[in-house]
PDB file of C-alpha atoms in Angstrom:
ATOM      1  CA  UNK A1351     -53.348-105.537 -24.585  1.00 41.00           C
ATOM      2  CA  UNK A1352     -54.701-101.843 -25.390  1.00 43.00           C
ATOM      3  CA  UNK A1353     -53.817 -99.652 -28.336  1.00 49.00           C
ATOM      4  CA  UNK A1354     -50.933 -97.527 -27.713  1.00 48.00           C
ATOM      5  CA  UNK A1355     -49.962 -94.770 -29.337  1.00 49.00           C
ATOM      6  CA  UNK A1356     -46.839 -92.779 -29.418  1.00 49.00           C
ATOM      7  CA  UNK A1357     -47.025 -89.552 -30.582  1.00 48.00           C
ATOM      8  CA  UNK A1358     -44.635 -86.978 -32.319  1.00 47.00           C
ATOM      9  CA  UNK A1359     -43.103 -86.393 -28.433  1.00 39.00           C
ATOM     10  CA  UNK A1360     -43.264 -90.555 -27.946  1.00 39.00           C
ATOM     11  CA  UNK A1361     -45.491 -90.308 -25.093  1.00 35.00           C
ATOM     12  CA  UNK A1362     -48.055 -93.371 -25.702  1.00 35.00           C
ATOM     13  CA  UNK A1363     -51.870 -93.355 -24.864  1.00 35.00           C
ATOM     14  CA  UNK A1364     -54.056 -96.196 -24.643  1.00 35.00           C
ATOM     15  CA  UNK A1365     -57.643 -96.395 -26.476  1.00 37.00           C
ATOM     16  CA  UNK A1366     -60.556 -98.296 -24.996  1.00 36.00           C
ATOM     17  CA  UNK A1367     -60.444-101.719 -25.496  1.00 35.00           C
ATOM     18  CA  UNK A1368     -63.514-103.056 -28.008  1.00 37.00           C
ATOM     19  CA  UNK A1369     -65.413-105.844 -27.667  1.00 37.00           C
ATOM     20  CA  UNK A1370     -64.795-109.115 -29.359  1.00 37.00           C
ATOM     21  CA  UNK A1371     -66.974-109.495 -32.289  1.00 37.00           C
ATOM     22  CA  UNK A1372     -69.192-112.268 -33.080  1.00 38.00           C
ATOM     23  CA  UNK A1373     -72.172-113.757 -32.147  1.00 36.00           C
ATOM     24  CA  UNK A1374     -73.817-113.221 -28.345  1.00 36.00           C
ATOM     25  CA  UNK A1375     -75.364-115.800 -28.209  1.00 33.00           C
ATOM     26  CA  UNK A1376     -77.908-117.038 -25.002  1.00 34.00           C
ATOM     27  CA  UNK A1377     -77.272-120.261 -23.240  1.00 35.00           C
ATOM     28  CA  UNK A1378     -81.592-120.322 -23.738  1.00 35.00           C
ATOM     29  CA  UNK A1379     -81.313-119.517 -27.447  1.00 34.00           C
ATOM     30  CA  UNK A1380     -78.209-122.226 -27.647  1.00 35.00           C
ATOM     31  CA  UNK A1381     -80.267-125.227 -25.745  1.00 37.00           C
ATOM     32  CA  UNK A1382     -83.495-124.648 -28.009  1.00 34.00           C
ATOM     33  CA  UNK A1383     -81.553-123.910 -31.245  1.00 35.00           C
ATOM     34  CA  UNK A1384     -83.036-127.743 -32.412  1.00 39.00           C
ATOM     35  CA  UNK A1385     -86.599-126.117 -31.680  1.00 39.00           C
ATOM     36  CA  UNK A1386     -86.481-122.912 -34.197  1.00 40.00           C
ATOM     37  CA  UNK A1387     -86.993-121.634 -37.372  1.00 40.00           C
ATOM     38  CA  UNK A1388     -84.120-121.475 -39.385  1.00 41.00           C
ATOM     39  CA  UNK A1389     -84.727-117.780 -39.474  1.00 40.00           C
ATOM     40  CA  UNK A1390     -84.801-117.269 -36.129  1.00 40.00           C
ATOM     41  CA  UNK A1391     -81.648-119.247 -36.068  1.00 37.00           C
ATOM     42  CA  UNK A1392     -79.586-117.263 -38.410  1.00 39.00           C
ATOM     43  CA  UNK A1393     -80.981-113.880 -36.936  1.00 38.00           C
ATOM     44  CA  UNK A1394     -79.420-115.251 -33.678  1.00 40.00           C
ATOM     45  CA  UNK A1395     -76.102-116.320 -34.742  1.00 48.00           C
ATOM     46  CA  UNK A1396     -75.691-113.102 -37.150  1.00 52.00           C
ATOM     47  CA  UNK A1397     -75.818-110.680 -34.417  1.00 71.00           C
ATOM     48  CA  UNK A1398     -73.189-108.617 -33.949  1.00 81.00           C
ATOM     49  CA  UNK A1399     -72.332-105.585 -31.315  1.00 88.00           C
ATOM     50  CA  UNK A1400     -71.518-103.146 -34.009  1.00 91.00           C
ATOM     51  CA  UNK A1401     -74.169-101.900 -37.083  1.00 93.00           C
ATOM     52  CA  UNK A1402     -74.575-103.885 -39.637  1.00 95.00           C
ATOM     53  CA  UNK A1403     -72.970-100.366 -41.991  1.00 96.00           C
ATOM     54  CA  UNK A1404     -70.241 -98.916 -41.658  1.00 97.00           C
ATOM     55  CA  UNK A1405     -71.740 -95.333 -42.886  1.00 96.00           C
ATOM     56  CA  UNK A1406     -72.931 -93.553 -45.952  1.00 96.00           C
ATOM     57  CA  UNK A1407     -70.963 -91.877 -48.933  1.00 95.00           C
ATOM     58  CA  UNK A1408     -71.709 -89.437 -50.745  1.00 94.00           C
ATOM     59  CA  UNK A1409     -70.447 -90.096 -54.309  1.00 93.00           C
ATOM     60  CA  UNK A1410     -68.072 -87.109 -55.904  1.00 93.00           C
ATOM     61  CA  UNK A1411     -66.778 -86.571 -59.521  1.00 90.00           C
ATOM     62  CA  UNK A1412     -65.319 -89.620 -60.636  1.00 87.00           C
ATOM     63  CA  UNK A1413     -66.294 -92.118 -58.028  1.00 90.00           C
ATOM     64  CA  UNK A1414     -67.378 -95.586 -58.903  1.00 92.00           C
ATOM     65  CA  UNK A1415     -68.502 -98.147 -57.166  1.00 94.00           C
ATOM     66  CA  UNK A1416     -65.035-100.574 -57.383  1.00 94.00           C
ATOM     67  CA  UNK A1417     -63.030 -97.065 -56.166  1.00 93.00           C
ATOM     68  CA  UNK A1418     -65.271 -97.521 -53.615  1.00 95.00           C
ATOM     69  CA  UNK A1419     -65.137-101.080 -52.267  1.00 96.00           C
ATOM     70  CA  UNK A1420     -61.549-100.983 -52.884  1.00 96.00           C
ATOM     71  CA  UNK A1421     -60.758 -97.613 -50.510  1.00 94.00           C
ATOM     72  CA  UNK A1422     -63.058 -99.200 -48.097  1.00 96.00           C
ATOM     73  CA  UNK A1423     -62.256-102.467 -47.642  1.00 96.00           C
ATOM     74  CA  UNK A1424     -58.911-102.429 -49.249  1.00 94.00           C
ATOM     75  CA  UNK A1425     -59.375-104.557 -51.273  1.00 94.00           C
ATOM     76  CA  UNK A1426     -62.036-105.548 -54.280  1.00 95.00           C
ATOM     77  CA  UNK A1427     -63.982-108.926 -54.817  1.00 94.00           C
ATOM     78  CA  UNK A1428     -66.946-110.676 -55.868  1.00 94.00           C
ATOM     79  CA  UNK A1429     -68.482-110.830 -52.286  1.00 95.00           C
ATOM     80  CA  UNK A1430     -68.033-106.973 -51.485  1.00 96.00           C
ATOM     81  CA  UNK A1431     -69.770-106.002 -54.380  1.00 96.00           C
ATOM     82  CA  UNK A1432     -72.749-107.943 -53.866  1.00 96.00           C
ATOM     83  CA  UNK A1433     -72.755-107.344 -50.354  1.00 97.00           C
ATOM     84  CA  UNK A1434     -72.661-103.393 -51.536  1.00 96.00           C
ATOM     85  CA  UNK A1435     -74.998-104.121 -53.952  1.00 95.00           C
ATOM     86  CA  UNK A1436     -77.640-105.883 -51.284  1.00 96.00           C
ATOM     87  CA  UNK A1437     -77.257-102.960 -49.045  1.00 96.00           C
ATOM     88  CA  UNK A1438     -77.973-100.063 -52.017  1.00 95.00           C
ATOM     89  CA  UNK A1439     -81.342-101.423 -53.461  1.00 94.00           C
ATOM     90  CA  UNK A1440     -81.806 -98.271 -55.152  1.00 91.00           C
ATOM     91  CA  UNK A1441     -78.757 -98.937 -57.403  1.00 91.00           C
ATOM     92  CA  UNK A1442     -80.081-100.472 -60.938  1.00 89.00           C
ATOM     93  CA  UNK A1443     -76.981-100.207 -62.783  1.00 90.00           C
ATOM     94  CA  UNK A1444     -73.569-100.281 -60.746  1.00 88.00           C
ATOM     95  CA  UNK A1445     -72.390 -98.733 -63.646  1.00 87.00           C
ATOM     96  CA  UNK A1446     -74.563 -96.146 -63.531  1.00 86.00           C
ATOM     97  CA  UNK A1447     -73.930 -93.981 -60.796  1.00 89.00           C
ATOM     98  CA  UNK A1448     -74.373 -90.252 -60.032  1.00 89.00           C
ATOM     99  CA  UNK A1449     -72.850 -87.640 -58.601  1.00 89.00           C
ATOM    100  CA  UNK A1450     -74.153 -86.780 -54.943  1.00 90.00           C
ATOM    101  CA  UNK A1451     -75.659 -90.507 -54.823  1.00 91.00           C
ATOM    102  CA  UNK A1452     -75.536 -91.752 -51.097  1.00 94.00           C
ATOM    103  CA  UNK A1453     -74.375 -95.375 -51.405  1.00 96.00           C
ATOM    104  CA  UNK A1454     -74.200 -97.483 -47.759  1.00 97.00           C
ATOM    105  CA  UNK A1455     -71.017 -99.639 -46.787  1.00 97.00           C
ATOM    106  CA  UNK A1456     -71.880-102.588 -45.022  1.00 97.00           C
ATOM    107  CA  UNK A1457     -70.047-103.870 -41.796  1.00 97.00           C
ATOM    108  CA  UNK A1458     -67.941-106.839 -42.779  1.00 96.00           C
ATOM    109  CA  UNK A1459     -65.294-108.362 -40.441  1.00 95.00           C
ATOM    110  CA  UNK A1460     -62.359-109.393 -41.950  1.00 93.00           C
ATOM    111  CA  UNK A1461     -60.913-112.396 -40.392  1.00 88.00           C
ATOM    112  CA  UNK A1462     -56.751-111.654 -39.520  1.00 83.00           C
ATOM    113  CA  UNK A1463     -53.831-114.227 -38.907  1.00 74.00           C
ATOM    114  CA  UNK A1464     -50.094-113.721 -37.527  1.00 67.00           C
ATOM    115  CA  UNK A1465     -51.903-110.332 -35.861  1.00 68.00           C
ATOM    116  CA  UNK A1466     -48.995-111.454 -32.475  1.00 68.00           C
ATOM    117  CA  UNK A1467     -46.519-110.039 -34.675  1.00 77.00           C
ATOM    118  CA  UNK A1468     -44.639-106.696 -33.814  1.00 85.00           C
ATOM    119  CA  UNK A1469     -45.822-103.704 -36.269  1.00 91.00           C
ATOM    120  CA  UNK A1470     -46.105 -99.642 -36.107  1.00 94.00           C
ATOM    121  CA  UNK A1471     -48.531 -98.219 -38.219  1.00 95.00           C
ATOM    122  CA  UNK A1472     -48.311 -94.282 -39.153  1.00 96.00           C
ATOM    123  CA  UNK A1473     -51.225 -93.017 -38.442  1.00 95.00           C
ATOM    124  CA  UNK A1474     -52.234 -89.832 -40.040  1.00 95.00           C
ATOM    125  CA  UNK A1475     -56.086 -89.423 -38.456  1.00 94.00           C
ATOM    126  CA  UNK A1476     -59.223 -90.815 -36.972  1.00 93.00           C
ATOM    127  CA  UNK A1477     -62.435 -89.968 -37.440  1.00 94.00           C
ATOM    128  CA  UNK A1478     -66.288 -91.515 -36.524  1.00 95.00           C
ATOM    129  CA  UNK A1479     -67.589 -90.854 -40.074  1.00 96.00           C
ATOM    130  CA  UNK A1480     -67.048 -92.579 -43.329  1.00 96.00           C
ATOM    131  CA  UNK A1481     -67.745 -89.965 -45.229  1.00 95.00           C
ATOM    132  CA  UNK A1482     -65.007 -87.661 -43.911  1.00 95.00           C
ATOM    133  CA  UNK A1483     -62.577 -90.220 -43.741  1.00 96.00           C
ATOM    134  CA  UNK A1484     -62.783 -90.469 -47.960  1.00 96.00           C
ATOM    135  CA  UNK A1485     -62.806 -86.873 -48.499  1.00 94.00           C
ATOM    136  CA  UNK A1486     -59.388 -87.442 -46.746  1.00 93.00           C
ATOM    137  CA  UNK A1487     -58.300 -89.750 -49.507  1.00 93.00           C
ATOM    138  CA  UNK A1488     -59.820 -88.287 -52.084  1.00 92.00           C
ATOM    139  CA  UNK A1489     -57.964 -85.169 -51.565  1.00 91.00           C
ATOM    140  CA  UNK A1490     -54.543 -86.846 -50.261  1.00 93.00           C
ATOM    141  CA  UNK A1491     -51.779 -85.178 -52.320  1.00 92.00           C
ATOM    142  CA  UNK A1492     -50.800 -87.960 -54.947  1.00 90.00           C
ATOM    143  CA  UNK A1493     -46.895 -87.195 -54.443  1.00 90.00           C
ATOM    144  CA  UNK A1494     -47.662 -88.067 -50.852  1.00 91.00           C
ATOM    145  CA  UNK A1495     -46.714 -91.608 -49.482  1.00 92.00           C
ATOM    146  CA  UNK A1496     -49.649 -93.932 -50.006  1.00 94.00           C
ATOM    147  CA  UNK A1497     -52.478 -93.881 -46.926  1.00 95.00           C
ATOM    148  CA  UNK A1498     -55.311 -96.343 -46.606  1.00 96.00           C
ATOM    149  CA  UNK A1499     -58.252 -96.682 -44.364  1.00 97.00           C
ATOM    150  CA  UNK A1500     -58.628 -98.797 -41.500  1.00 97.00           C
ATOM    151  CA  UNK A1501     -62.255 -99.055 -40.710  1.00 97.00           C
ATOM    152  CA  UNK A1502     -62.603-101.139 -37.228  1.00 96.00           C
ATOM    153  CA  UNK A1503     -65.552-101.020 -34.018  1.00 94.00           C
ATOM    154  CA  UNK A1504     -64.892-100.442 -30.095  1.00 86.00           C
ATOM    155  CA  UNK A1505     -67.677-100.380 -27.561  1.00 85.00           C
ATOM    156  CA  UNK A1506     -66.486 -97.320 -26.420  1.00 78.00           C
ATOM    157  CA  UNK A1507     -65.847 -95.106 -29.803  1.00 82.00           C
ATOM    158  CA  UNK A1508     -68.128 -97.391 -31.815  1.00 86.00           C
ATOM    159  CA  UNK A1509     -67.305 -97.658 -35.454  1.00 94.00           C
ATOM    160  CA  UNK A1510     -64.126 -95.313 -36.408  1.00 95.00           C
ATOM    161  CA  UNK A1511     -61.976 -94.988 -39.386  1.00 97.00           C
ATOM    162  CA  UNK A1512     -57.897 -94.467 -39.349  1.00 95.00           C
ATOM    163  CA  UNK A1513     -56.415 -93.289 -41.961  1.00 96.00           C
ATOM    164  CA  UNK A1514     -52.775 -95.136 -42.081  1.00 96.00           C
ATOM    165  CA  UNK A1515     -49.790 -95.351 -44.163  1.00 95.00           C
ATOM    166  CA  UNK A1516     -50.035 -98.175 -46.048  1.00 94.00           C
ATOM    167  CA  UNK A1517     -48.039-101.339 -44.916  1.00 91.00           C
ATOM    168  CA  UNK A1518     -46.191-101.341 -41.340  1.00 93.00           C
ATOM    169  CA  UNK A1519     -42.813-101.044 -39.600  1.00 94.00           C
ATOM    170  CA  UNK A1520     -40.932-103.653 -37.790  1.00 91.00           C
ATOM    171  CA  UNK A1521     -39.886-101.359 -34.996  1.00 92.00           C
ATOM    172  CA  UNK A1522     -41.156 -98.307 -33.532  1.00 93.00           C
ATOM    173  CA  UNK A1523     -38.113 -95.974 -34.525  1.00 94.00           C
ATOM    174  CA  UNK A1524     -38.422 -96.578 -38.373  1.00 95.00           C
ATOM    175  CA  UNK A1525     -42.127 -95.737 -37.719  1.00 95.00           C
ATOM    176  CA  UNK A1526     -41.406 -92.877 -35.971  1.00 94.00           C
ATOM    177  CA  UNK A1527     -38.424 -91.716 -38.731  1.00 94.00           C
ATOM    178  CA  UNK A1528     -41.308 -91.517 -41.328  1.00 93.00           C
ATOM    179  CA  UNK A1529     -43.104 -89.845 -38.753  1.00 93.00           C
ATOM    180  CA  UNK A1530     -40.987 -87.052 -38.837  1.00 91.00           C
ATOM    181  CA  UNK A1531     -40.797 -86.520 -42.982  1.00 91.00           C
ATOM    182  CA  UNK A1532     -44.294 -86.205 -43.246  1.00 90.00           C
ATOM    183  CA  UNK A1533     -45.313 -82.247 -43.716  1.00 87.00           C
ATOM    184  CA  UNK A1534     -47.351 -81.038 -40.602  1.00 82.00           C
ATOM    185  CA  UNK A1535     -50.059 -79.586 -42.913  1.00 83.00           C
ATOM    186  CA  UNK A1536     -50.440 -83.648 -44.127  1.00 84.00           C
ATOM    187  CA  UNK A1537     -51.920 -84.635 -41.170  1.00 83.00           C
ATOM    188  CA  UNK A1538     -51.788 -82.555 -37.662  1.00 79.00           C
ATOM    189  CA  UNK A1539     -52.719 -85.527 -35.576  1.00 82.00           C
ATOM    190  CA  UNK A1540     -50.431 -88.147 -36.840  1.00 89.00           C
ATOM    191  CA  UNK A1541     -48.905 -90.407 -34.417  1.00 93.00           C
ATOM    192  CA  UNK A1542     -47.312 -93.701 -34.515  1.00 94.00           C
ATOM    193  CA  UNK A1543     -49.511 -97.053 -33.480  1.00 92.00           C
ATOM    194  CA  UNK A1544     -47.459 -99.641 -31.607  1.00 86.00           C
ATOM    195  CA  UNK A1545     -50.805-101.799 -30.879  1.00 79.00           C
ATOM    196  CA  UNK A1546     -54.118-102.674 -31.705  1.00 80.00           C
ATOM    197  CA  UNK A1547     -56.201-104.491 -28.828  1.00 75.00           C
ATOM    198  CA  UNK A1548     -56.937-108.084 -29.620  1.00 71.00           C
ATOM    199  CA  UNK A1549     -60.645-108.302 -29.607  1.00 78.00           C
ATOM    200  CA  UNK A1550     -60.731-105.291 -31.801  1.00 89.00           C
ATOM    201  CA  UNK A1551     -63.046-105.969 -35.239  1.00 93.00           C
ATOM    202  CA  UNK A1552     -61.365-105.008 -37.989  1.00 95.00           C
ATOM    203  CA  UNK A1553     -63.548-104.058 -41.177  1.00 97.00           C
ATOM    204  CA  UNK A1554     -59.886-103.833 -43.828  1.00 96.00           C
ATOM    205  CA  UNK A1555     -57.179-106.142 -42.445  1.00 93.00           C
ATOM    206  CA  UNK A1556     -54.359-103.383 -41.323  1.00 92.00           C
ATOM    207  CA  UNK A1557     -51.406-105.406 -42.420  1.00 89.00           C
TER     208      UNK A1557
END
């Protein structure tokens, strides 16, 4: 299946369908596994289609680096931080940060169940950079109803970021009833999601 869309006129769309994630591995590289360096071995299993980052930040006023994780990934634990901390070297103190600091976001899948049940997502945008996408957030009105980011890889668009409501609908005209409230200003290009395509890799699990 494809991702649909239906918009504020319900007329759906389809998005490319990605490319399932994991690793691409050769029948050569599979028969003389036995025969290699365990470094060669775990290069070949750990490659992946999509970058190993998702993108680069550029910290603002009051950022820190669990704000971060957690608007990222959507969540905060033990292994994102040190997987954030691996990929920004430069970093000495993690409580230390600066203002106009670039930290990088790693690529990690996040592994979904149940994913054959029905949801609608409101989707307020979509966007190819990581940085825009929390400039979004950062300046979402507060009074608003709470949005999230979605950050997930196609081989057509590459890496993307959607910026959703949080949680889902059950059925497509309660999505598309909070479709309707939200001010126009909020976010021009929202539209309701009835589908994401199943090899899709998911970097924040959208449920």
């Amino acid at each position: 299946s494809q991702m649909a869309s239906i918009g504020p006129n319900v007329s759906p769309t389809a998005a490319a369908a990605p490319v399932e994630s994991g690793a691409a591995t050769s029948k050569a590289v599979a028969n003389t596994a036995d025969r290699q360096l365990p470094e060669q071995t775990a290069a070949a299993e750990n490659s992946t289609p999509y970058a190993p980052l998702l993108g680069d930040i550029m910290l603002k006023q009051d950022d820190t680096l669990s704000q971060i994780i957690q608007r990222g990934y959507g969540s905060y634990n033990s292994r994102y931080f040190r997987s954030l901390i691996l990929a920004n070297p430069i970093i000495d103190d993690p409580d230390l940060v600066e203002v106009n600091q670039t930290v990088s976001m790693p690529a990690i899948p996040v592994s979904l169940t149940g994913t054959d049940r029905n949801a609608w997502w409101v989707m307020l945008d979509d966007t190819d950079d990581l940085d825009t996408a929390f400039d979004y957030l950062r300046t979402y009105p507060v009074n608003a109803p709470p949005a999230r980011m979605i950050p997930y890889w196609n081989r057509q668009s590459g890496t993307r970021f959607a910026i959703i409501l949080k949680g889902y609908h059950a059925d497509a005209d309660s999505a598309l009833e909070q479709l309707k409230r939200l001010p126009p200003q909020l976010a021009p290009e929202r539209k309701v999601l009835s589908s994401w395509n199943n090899d899709t890799v998911f970097f924040a699990d959208p449920y």
